[in-house]
GROMACS .gro file of C-alpha atoms in nm:
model
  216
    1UNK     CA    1   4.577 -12.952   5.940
    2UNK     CA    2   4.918 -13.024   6.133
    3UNK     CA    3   5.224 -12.828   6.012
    4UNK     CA    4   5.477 -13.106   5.875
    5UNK     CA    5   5.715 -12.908   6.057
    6UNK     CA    6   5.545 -12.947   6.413
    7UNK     CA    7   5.457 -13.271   6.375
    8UNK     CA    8   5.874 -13.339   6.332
    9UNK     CA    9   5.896 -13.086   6.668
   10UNK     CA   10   5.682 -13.318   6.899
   11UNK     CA   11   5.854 -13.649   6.803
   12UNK     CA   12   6.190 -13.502   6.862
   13UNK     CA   13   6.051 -13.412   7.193
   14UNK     CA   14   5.888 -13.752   7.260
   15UNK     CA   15   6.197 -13.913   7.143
   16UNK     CA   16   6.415 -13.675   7.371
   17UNK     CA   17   6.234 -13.817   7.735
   18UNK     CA   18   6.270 -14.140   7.784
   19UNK     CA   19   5.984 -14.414   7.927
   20UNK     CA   20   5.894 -14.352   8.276
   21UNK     CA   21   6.154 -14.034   8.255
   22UNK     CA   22   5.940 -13.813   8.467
   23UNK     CA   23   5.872 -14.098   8.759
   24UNK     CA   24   6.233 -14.148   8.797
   25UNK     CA   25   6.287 -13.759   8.812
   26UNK     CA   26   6.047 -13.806   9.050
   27UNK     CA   27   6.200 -14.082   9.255
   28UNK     CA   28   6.550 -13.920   9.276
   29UNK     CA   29   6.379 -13.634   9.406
   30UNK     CA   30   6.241 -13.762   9.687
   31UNK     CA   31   6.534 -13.982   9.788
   32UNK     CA   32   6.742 -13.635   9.764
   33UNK     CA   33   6.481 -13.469  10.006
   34UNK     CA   34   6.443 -13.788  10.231
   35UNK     CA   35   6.854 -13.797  10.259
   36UNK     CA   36   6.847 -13.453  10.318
   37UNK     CA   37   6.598 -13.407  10.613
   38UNK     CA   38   6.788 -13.739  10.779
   39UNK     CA   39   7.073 -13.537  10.790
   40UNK     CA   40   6.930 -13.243  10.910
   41UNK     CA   41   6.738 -13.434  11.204
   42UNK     CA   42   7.103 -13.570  11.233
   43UNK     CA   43   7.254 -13.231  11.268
   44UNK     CA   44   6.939 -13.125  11.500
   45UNK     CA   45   7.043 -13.425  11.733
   46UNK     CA   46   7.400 -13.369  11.725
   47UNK     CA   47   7.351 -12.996  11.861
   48UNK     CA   48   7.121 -13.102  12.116
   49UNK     CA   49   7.371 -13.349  12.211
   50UNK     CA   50   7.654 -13.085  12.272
   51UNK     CA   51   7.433 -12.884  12.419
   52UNK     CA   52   7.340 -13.110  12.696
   53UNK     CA   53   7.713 -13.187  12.739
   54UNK     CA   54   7.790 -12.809  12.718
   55UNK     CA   55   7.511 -12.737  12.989
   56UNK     CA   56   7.575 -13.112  13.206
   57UNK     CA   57   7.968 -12.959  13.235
   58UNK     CA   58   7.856 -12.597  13.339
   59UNK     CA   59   7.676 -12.698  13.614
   60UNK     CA   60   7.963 -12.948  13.729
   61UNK     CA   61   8.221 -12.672  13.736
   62UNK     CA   62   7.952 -12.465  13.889
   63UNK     CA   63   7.911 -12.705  14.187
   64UNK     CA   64   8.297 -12.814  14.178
   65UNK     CA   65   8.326 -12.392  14.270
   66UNK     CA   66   8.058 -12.387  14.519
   67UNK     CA   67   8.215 -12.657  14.730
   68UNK     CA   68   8.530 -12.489  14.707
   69UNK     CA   69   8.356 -12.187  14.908
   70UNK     CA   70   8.127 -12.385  15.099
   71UNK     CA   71   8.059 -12.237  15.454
   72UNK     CA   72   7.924 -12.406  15.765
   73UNK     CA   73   7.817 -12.215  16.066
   74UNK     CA   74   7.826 -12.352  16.393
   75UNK     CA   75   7.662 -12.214  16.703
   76UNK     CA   76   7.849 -12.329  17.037
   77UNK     CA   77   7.697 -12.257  17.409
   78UNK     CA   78   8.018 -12.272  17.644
   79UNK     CA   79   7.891 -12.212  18.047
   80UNK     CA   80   7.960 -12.315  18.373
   81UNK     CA   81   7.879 -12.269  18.728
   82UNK     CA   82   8.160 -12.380  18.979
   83UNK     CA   83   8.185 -12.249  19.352
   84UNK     CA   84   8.182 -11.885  19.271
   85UNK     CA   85   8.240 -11.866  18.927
   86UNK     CA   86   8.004 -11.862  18.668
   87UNK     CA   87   8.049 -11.819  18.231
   88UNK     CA   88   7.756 -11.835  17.966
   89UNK     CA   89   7.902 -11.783  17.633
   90UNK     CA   90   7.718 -11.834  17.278
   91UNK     CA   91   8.001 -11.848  17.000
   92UNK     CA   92   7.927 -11.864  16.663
   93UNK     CA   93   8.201 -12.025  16.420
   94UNK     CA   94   8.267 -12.067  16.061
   95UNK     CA   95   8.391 -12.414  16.009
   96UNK     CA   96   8.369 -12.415  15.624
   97UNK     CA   97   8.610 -12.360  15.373
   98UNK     CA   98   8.438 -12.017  15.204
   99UNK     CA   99   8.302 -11.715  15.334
  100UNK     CA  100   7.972 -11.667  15.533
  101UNK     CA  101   7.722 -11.392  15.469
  102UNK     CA  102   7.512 -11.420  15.782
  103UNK     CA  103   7.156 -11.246  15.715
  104UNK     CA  104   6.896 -11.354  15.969
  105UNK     CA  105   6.886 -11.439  16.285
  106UNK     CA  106   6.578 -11.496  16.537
  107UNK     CA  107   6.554 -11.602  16.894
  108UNK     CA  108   6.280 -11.759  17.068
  109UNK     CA  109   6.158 -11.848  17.434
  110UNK     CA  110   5.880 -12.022  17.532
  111UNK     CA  111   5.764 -11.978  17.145
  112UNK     CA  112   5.783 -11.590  17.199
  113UNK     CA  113   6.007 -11.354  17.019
  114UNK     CA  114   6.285 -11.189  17.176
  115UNK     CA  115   6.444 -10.880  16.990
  116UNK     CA  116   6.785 -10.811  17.210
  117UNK     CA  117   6.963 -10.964  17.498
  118UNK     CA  118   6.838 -10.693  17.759
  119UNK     CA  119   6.481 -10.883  17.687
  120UNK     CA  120   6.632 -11.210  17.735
  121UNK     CA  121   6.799 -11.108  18.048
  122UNK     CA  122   6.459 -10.957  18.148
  123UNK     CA  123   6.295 -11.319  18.096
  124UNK     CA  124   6.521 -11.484  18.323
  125UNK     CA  125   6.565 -11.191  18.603
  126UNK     CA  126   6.405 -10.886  18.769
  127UNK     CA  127   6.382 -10.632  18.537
  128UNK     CA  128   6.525 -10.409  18.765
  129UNK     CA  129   6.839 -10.674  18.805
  130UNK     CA  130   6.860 -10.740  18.436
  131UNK     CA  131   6.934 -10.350  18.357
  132UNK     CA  132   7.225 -10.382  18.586
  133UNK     CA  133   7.392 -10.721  18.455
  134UNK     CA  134   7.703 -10.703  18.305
  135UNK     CA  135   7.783 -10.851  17.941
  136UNK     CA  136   7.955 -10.861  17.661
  137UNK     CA  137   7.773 -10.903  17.300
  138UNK     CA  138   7.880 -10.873  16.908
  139UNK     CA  139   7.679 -10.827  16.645
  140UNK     CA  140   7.620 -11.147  16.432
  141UNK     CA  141   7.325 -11.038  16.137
  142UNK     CA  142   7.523 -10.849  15.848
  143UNK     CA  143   7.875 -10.962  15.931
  144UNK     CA  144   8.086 -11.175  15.717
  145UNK     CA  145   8.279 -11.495  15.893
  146UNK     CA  146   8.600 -11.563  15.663
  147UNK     CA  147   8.657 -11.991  15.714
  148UNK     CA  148   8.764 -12.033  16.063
  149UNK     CA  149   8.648 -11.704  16.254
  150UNK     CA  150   8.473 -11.740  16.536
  151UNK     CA  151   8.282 -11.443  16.734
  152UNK     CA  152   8.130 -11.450  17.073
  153UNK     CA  153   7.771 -11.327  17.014
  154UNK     CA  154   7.703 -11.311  17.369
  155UNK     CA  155   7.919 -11.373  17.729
  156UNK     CA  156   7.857 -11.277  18.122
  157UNK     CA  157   7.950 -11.402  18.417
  158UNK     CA  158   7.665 -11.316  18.631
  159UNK     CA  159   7.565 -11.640  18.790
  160UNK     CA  160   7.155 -11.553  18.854
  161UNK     CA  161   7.197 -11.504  18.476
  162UNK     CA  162   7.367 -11.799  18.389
  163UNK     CA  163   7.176 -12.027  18.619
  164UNK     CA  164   6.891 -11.870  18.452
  165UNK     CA  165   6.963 -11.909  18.086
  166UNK     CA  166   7.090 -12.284  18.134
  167UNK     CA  167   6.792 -12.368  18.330
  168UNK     CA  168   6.595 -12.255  18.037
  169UNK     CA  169   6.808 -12.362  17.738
  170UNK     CA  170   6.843 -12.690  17.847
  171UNK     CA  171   6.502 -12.750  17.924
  172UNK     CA  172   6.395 -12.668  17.607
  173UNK     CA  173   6.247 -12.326  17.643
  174UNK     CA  174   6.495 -12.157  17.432
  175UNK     CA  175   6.507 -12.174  17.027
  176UNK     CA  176   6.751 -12.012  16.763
  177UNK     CA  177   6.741 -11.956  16.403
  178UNK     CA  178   6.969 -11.830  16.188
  179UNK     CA  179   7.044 -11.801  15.845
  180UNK     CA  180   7.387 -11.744  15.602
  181UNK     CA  181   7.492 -11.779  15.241
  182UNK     CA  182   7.754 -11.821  15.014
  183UNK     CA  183   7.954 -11.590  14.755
  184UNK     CA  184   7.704 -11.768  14.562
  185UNK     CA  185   7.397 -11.690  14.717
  186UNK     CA  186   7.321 -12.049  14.803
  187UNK     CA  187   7.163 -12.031  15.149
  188UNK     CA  188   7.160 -12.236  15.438
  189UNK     CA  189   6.854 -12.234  15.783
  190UNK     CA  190   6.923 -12.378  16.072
  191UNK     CA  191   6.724 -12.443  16.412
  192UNK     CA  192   6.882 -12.517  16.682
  193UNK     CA  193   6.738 -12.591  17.055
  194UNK     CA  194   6.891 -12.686  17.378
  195UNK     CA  195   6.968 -13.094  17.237
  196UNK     CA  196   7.089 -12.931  16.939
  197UNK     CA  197   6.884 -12.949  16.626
  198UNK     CA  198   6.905 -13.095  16.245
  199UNK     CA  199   7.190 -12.993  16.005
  200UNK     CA  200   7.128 -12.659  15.834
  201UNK     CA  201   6.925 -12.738  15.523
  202UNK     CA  202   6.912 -12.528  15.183
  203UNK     CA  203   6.695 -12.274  15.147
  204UNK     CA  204   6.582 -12.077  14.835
  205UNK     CA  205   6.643 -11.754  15.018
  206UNK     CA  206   6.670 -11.707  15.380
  207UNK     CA  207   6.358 -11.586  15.512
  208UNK     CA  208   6.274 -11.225  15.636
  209UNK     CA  209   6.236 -11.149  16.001
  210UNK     CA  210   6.204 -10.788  15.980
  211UNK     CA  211   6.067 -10.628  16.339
  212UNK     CA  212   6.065 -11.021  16.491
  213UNK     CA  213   6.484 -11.025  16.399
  214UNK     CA  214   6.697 -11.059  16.683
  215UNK     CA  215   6.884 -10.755  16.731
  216UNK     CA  216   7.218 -10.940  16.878
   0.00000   0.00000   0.00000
């Protein structure tokens, strides 16, 4: 038999929750989580937002401060041959506005490898002539060209020589590569032949000669 007492307990209790009580607990509840993940998905959307923008605006300042040190190096063949004068000079120039690391540099003729200018001489001479020609050289691989320098990599005035080297530069025969960088490390390759060649195009990295690098 019921205790009169607990009988009075559980109608309190039923009278205490109202009709449908727990299925609008229920209902709040889940438009309390549903409000609160929309907001979170806001706030998840909102970072990746700022993010972008914060990332978008590195990389503009990054490439506003490259172009500010931006180097460009030229490679100019100067000669002549009048009466009883003769020049061949091969100048290589900064004309950038930053610093250039030059790395690699490799010189071709007739789609061979040439290491120095003795063997180049030796191409277009005697041996025994080329050991005694006169010249002046600089090194170019491993220097650093501030915006505006200019070095002469190589210069005689031995006409057989100069005949020599224009009779095979402009034909065609002759090929140069060379690579430089940046304070950066951005990195530039260019090709250049006796009709000149394409701009110098960006490179990852310039590439590694090792014993095929021309020796200046």
């Amino acid at each position: 038999m019921s205790n009169p007492q607990d009988q009075e307990n559980q109608s309190l209790g039923k009278a205490n929750v109202p009709a449908g009580g727990f299925a609008s607990i229920e209902r709040a509840f889940l438009r309390l989580t549903f409000w609160q993940t929309l907001l979170s998905l806001a706030g998840v959307f909102t970072g990746g937002v700022a993010l972008y923008a914060a990332l978008s605006e590195s990389e503009a300042v990054r490439q506003q401060t490259a172009a500010t040190v931006w180097p460009y190096v030229q490679v100019t063949i100067r000669d002549f041959v009048q009466d009883d004068k003769a020049e061949f000079s091969l100048e290589v120039t900064n004309a950038g506005v930053g610093p250039a690391r030059m790395r690699e540099m490799q010189l071709l003729i007739d789609g061979e490898v040439y290491r120095n200018w003795r063997a180049v001489l030796a191409a277009f001479l005697d041996a025994e002539v080329a050991e005694s020609v006169r010249y002046g050289r600089s090194d170019v691989t491993g220097r650093v060209l501030s915006p505006g320098d200019s070095l002469v990599s190589f210069r005689t005035n031995d006409r057989a020589t100069v005949e020599g080297m224009q009779g095979a530069i402009y034909a065609g025969r002759v090929s140069l590569s060379y690579c430089y960088c940046s304070i950066f490390d951005d990195c530039w390759l260019a090709v250049i032949s006796a009709i000149g060649g394409p701009e110098p195009v960006p490179v990852e990295q310039c590439p590694i000669y090792g014993a095929d690098r021309f020796d200046n």
